Amino acid sequence: FFDDVQQIAKKLQIAPDELYKMLALFNRMGIVIYLPATEKLRSIVTIDPSWMIDAVSKIIRDENLHMFKNEGLDEVGLESDGENLFQNALASRDLVEYLWGIEETEVILDLLRETLLISDWPFKDPSQKNESYYLVPSLLHIGMVENSHASSSVCVFDFSENFLPYGVFERLVCLGCSLKKGNHEPLLYRACAQIWFGESDNDWLIFEHQVESDRLLLRAHESNSESSTYLRMIRSMITKISEQYMCRKLKWRIVFLTEDGVEVPMKEAVEMRLNPWFCDGERTPPEHDIATVNLDDFVNTL
């Protein structure tokens, strides 16, 4: 526990600010895991990172190589929960408590939320039990959103100068689900997702990861008056992911596609007030470093 670490530091005459710097350094080096983003995470210093890796791999796993064979789910009535994890990428509260242990569950959940590997899932299916569920985007199946090209305008985040690492799209889905609004349930697939950020039927964005070309396509309905706000939000989300999880190594350019497939550079799109992205002009992004804020503070800047 962090209290124990503080006691050791006090005996060694290590000042509190030096202790935090030391833990941050050891965390970057992989010697310990310490993420002070939430109260639960602040209270724990994991001195054996392999323990956390083992815990995470009990949920984030390949369904063909690592099926639940030896966990005894059928013996405790959780066989359907295991199937739901692989079929719908949803982990039930009962399942994670069984796999991780009740005492460790909140700490591990906070870690996975903070690193954008899972997201809370607020929607309930009549066939599901009345309990909490967590989305695991890395377990989503291959598929495409139907009619994704109908009445939509396209913005392209082009990462081909470098590359778009595995995990960025999944983290973007997690962050998007955390920020969603309204009662529309997101449509989620391994490389394509439709998420509603407003109450209207047209207040959606479609994310499409084109793996071979290292491009991320963003589609918005042509009548969506909030597209400029959503574009600003997605730009901030990708910047946050790059800053906080990719060591600022992501590089990209933004272009817009006309109906004829012609690319319009960002600056030109702003000047011509390209519909629906820049009908009201371009707004200045927040001044502070969004990589240093937690999700709640991040949402308040948008």
C-alpha positions as a Python dict, from the first residue, in 0.01 Angstrom:
ca = {
    (1, 'F'): (0, 0, 0),
    (2, 'F'): (110, 360, -55),
    (3, 'D'): (98, 423, 321),
    (4, 'D'): (365, 156, 367),
    (5, 'V'): (580, 317, 98),
    (6, 'Q'): (545, 652, 275),
    (7, 'Q'): (661, 500, 602),
    (8, 'I'): (969, 350, 434),
    (9, 'A'): (1044, 681, 264),
    (10, 'K'): (1014, 863, 595),
    (11, 'K'): (1267, 630, 759),
    (12, 'L'): (1505, 692, 469),
    (13, 'Q'): (1447, 1069, 495),
    (14, 'I'): (1301, 1092, 145),
    (15, 'A'): (1084, 1403, 107),
    (16, 'P'): (723, 1357, -18),
    (17, 'D'): (784, 1542, -346),
    (18, 'E'): (1094, 1330, -409),
    (19, 'L'): (892, 1016, -336),
    (20, 'Y'): (631, 1105, -600),
    (21, 'K'): (904, 1179, -855),
    (22, 'M'): (1074, 849, -774),
    (23, 'L'): (750, 653, -814),
    (24, 'A'): (676, 829, -1144),
    (25, 'L'): (1024, 736, -1271),
    (26, 'F'): (995, 375, -1155),
    (27, 'N'): (652, 355, -1320),
    (28, 'R'): (793, 476, -1654),
    (29, 'M'): (1077, 224, -1622),
    (30, 'G'): (834, -61, -1553),
    (31, 'I'): (982, -138, -1212),
    (32, 'V'): (654, -64, -1035),
    (33, 'I'): (302, 35, -1137),
    (34, 'Y'): (182, 358, -980),
    (35, 'L'): (-94, 567, -1140),
    (36, 'P'): (-224, 834, -899),
    (37, 'A'): (-523, 931, -1114),
    (38, 'T'): (-792, 798, -877),
    (39, 'E'): (-821, 747, -502),
    (40, 'K'): (-800, 369, -538),
    (41, 'L'): (-495, 383, -764),
    (42, 'R'): (-323, 637, -537),
    (43, 'S'): (-348, 395, -247),
    (44, 'I'): (-167, 111, -426),
    (45, 'V'): (192, 67, -543),
    (46, 'T'): (230, -255, -743),
    (47, 'I'): (586, -378, -692),
    (48, 'D'): (529, -684, -911),
    (49, 'P'): (401, -564, -1252),
    (50, 'S'): (363, -925, -1366),
    (51, 'W'): (80, -964, -1111),
    (52, 'M'): (-112, -686, -1283),
    (53, 'I'): (-36, -827, -1627),
    (54, 'D'): (-170, -1167, -1519),
    (55, 'A'): (-486, -1002, -1384),
    (56, 'V'): (-547, -799, -1701),
    (57, 'S'): (-487, -1102, -1924),
    (58, 'K'): (-773, -1283, -1752),
    (59, 'I'): (-1010, -1042, -1927),
    (60, 'I'): (-818, -920, -2233),
    (61, 'R'): (-746, -1252, -2403),
    (62, 'D'): (-772, -1426, -2739),
    (63, 'E'): (-1090, -1630, -2751),
    (64, 'N'): (-935, -1893, -2978),
    (65, 'L'): (-612, -1937, -2783),
    (66, 'H'): (-725, -1866, -2428),
    (67, 'M'): (-1079, -1984, -2374),
    (68, 'F'): (-1207, -2019, -2017),
    (69, 'K'): (-1116, -2386, -1968),
    (70, 'N'): (-966, -2407, -1622),
    (71, 'E'): (-1136, -2120, -1440),
    (72, 'G'): (-1438, -2328, -1338),
    (73, 'L'): (-1697, -2075, -1462),
    (74, 'D'): (-1958, -2346, -1515),
    (75, 'E'): (-1922, -2457, -1153),
    (76, 'V'): (-2014, -2111, -1019),
    (77, 'G'): (-2285, -2026, -1273),
    (78, 'L'): (-2074, -1786, -1478),
    (79, 'E'): (-2040, -1983, -1801),
    (80, 'S'): (-2280, -1747, -1982),
    (81, 'D'): (-2082, -1449, -1852),
    (82, 'G'): (-1769, -1591, -2013),
    (83, 'E'): (-1955, -1641, -2341),
    (84, 'N'): (-2089, -1284, -2324),
    (85, 'L'): (-1734, -1152, -2286),
    (86, 'F'): (-1618, -1315, -2609),
    (87, 'Q'): (-1942, -1267, -2804),
    (88, 'N'): (-2022, -905, -2707),
    (89, 'A'): (-1696, -777, -2553),
    (90, 'L'): (-1881, -715, -2225),
    (91, 'A'): (-1745, -827, -1889),
    (92, 'S'): (-1995, -858, -1605),
    (93, 'R'): (-1921, -745, -1252),
    (94, 'D'): (-1968, -1102, -1127),
    (95, 'L'): (-1713, -1230, -1379),
    (96, 'V'): (-1438, -980, -1295),
    (97, 'E'): (-1488, -1026, -920),
    (98, 'Y'): (-1459, -1403, -964),
    (99, 'L'): (-1146, -1379, -1182),
    (100, 'W'): (-971, -1104, -985),
    (101, 'G'): (-1107, -1138, -635),
    (102, 'I'): (-1346, -890, -473),
    (103, 'E'): (-1075, -694, -289),
    (104, 'E'): (-860, -635, -599),
    (105, 'T'): (-1142, -566, -845),
    (106, 'E'): (-1180, -189, -793),
    (107, 'V'): (-806, -126, -822),
    (108, 'I'): (-777, -325, -1145),
    (109, 'L'): (-1090, -162, -1289),
    (110, 'D'): (-952, 184, -1213),
    (111, 'L'): (-624, 91, -1380),
    (112, 'L'): (-799, -34, -1694),
    (113, 'R'): (-1026, 272, -1706),
    (114, 'E'): (-733, 509, -1665),
    (115, 'T'): (-536, 337, -1942),
    (116, 'L'): (-849, 329, -2164),
    (117, 'L'): (-853, -49, -2196),
    (118, 'I'): (-1212, -77, -2073),
    (119, 'S'): (-1511, 153, -2040),
    (120, 'D'): (-1821, 135, -1821),
    (121, 'W'): (-2121, 10, -2020),
    (122, 'P'): (-2446, 181, -1914),
    (123, 'F'): (-2682, -12, -2142),
    (124, 'K'): (-2881, -311, -2024),
    (125, 'D'): (-3011, -592, -2241),
    (126, 'P'): (-3324, -773, -2116),
    (127, 'S'): (-3127, -1098, -2131),
    (128, 'Q'): (-2853, -960, -1907),
    (129, 'K'): (-2852, -963, -1531),
    (130, 'N'): (-2915, -640, -1343),
    (131, 'E'): (-2550, -563, -1269),
    (132, 'S'): (-2261, -353, -1397),
    (133, 'Y'): (-2093, -435, -1728),
    (134, 'Y'): (-1764, -319, -1877),
    (135, 'L'): (-1680, -284, -2247),
    (136, 'V'): (-1352, -444, -2361),
    (137, 'P'): (-1293, -297, -2712),
    (138, 'S'): (-1001, -526, -2794),
    (139, 'L'): (-1249, -819, -2795),
    (140, 'L'): (-1490, -664, -3046),
    (141, 'H'): (-1569, -865, -3358),
    (142, 'I'): (-1510, -771, -3722),
    (143, 'G'): (-1797, -584, -3884),
    (144, 'M'): (-1911, -255, -4038),
    (145, 'V'): (-2181, -5, -3952),
    (146, 'E'): (-2462, -32, -4208),
    (147, 'N'): (-2524, 271, -4432),
    (148, 'S'): (-2215, 442, -4291),
    (149, 'H'): (-2168, 631, -4620),
    (150, 'A'): (-2524, 762, -4644),
    (151, 'S'): (-2564, 1140, -4593),
    (152, 'S'): (-2225, 1167, -4428),
    (153, 'S'): (-1923, 1395, -4460),
    (154, 'V'): (-1576, 1252, -4412),
    (155, 'C'): (-1277, 1379, -4215),
    (156, 'V'): (-953, 1179, -4243),
    (157, 'F'): (-681, 1152, -3980),
    (158, 'D'): (-387, 1030, -4188),
    (159, 'F'): (-112, 856, -3987),
    (160, 'S'): (74, 718, -4291),
    (161, 'E'): (375, 946, -4235),
    (162, 'N'): (452, 725, -3937),
    (163, 'F'): (194, 459, -3846),
    (164, 'L'): (-118, 412, -3636),
    (165, 'P'): (-21, 172, -3355),
    (166, 'Y'): (-244, -113, -3245),
    (167, 'G'): (-459, 0, -2952),
    (168, 'V'): (-520, 363, -3053),
    (169, 'F'): (-856, 288, -3217),
    (170, 'E'): (-964, 77, -2917),
    (171, 'R'): (-868, 356, -2677),
    (172, 'L'): (-1056, 606, -2892),
    (173, 'V'): (-1367, 385, -2867),
    (174, 'C'): (-1326, 365, -2489),
    (175, 'L'): (-1290, 740, -2457),
    (176, 'G'): (-1581, 797, -2694),
    (177, 'C'): (-1808, 566, -2493),
    (178, 'S'): (-1706, 751, -2176),
    (179, 'L'): (-1811, 1084, -2330),
    (180, 'K'): (-2128, 969, -2512),
    (181, 'K'): (-2466, 1130, -2446),
    (182, 'G'): (-2825, 1029, -2508),
    (183, 'N'): (-2996, 692, -2508),
    (184, 'H'): (-2862, 552, -2836),
    (185, 'E'): (-2657, 240, -2782),
    (186, 'P'): (-2323, 256, -2969),
    (187, 'L'): (-2266, 20, -3261),
    (188, 'L'): (-1920, -123, -3208),
    (189, 'Y'): (-1694, -343, -3418),
    (190, 'R'): (-1323, -415, -3423),
    (191, 'A'): (-1237, -143, -3675),
    (192, 'C'): (-1562, 55, -3697),
    (193, 'A'): (-1780, 225, -3438),
    (194, 'Q'): (-2084, 455, -3437),
    (195, 'I'): (-2124, 659, -3118),
    (196, 'W'): (-2388, 921, -3040),
    (197, 'F'): (-2270, 1236, -2865),
    (198, 'G'): (-2612, 1404, -2848),
    (199, 'E'): (-2984, 1337, -2815),
    (200, 'S'): (-3074, 1365, -3184),
    (201, 'D'): (-3075, 1064, -3415),
    (202, 'N'): (-2819, 1246, -3632),
    (203, 'D'): (-2580, 1343, -3350),
    (204, 'W'): (-2344, 1057, -3426),
    (205, 'L'): (-1988, 1007, -3533),
    (206, 'I'): (-1862, 697, -3712),
    (207, 'F'): (-1501, 596, -3654),
    (208, 'E'): (-1345, 370, -3916),
    (209, 'H'): (-991, 239, -3886),
    (210, 'Q'): (-841, 163, -4228),
    (211, 'V'): (-561, -63, -4116),
    (212, 'E'): (-373, -104, -4443),
    (213, 'S'): (-351, 270, -4512),
    (214, 'D'): (-299, 379, -4148),
    (215, 'R'): (-594, 616, -4168),
    (216, 'L'): (-877, 690, -3930),
    (217, 'L'): (-1197, 804, -4102),
    (218, 'L'): (-1444, 1017, -3913),
    (219, 'R'): (-1795, 1043, -4058),
    (220, 'A'): (-2064, 1288, -3946),
    (221, 'H'): (-2419, 1336, -4070),
    (222, 'E'): (-2445, 1632, -4308),
    (223, 'S'): (-2720, 1787, -4095),
    (224, 'N'): (-2524, 1750, -3772),
    (225, 'S'): (-2482, 2109, -3652),
    (226, 'E'): (-2244, 1998, -3376),
    (227, 'S'): (-1989, 1839, -3608),
    (228, 'S'): (-1735, 2115, -3543),
    (229, 'T'): (-1759, 2050, -3170),
    (230, 'Y'): (-1723, 1676, -3221),
    (231, 'L'): (-1422, 1723, -3452),
    (232, 'R'): (-1255, 1938, -3189),
    (233, 'M'): (-1333, 1671, -2932),
    (234, 'I'): (-1183, 1389, -3142),
    (235, 'R'): (-870, 1594, -3213),
    (236, 'S'): (-830, 1646, -2839),
    (237, 'M'): (-895, 1278, -2771),
    (238, 'I'): (-625, 1167, -3017),
    (239, 'T'): (-385, 1425, -2875),
    (240, 'K'): (-456, 1295, -2524),
    (241, 'I'): (-390, 936, -2634),
    (242, 'S'): (-66, 1041, -2806),
    (243, 'E'): (54, 1246, -2508),
    (244, 'Q'): (-42, 1007, -2233),
    (245, 'Y'): (-9, 660, -2384),
    (246, 'M'): (214, 687, -2692),
    (247, 'C'): (497, 909, -2561),
    (248, 'R'): (397, 1185, -2806),
    (249, 'K'): (511, 971, -3100),
    (250, 'L'): (186, 980, -3298),
    (251, 'K'): (202, 1200, -3608),
    (252, 'W'): (-92, 1277, -3832),
    (253, 'R'): (-241, 1520, -4079),
    (254, 'I'): (-608, 1606, -4118),
    (255, 'V'): (-784, 1630, -4456),
    (256, 'F'): (-1147, 1631, -4564),
    (257, 'L'): (-1299, 1439, -4854),
    (258, 'T'): (-1546, 1594, -5096),
    (259, 'E'): (-1822, 1392, -5263),
    (260, 'D'): (-1585, 1344, -5557),
    (261, 'G'): (-1314, 1203, -5328),
    (262, 'V'): (-1094, 1514, -5352),
    (263, 'E'): (-882, 1584, -5043),
    (264, 'V'): (-921, 1928, -4885),
    (265, 'P'): (-642, 2027, -4642),
    (266, 'M'): (-737, 2141, -4293),
    (267, 'K'): (-644, 2508, -4344),
    (268, 'E'): (-840, 2531, -4668),
    (269, 'A'): (-1142, 2358, -4510),
    (270, 'V'): (-1147, 2616, -4231),
    (271, 'E'): (-1120, 2909, -4475),
    (272, 'M'): (-1406, 2780, -4693),
    (273, 'R'): (-1614, 2691, -4381),
    (274, 'L'): (-1660, 2339, -4509),
    (275, 'N'): (-1999, 2197, -4411),
    (276, 'P'): (-2067, 2049, -4159),
    (277, 'W'): (-1726, 2070, -3990),
    (278, 'F'): (-1658, 2444, -3993),
    (279, 'C'): (-1993, 2619, -4044),
    (280, 'D'): (-1913, 2853, -3752),
    (281, 'G'): (-1540, 2876, -3814),
    (282, 'E'): (-1259, 2711, -3621),
    (283, 'R'): (-1254, 2742, -3245),
    (284, 'T'): (-929, 2760, -3049),
    (285, 'P'): (-846, 2441, -2856),
    (286, 'P'): (-790, 2459, -2478),
    (287, 'E'): (-459, 2611, -2371),
    (288, 'H'): (-360, 2365, -2099),
    (289, 'D'): (-196, 2027, -2153),
    (290, 'I'): (-481, 1778, -2172),
    (291, 'A'): (-243, 1490, -2110),
    (292, 'T'): (-222, 1587, -1743),
    (293, 'V'): (-594, 1579, -1664),
    (294, 'N'): (-823, 1292, -1577),
    (295, 'L'): (-1133, 1201, -1776),
    (296, 'D'): (-1372, 1416, -1575),
    (297, 'D'): (-1156, 1727, -1609),
    (298, 'F'): (-1094, 1643, -1975),
    (299, 'V'): (-1468, 1634, -2048),
    (300, 'N'): (-1513, 1978, -1888),
    (301, 'T'): (-1265, 2135, -2133),
    (302, 'L'): (-1466, 2035, -2440),
}
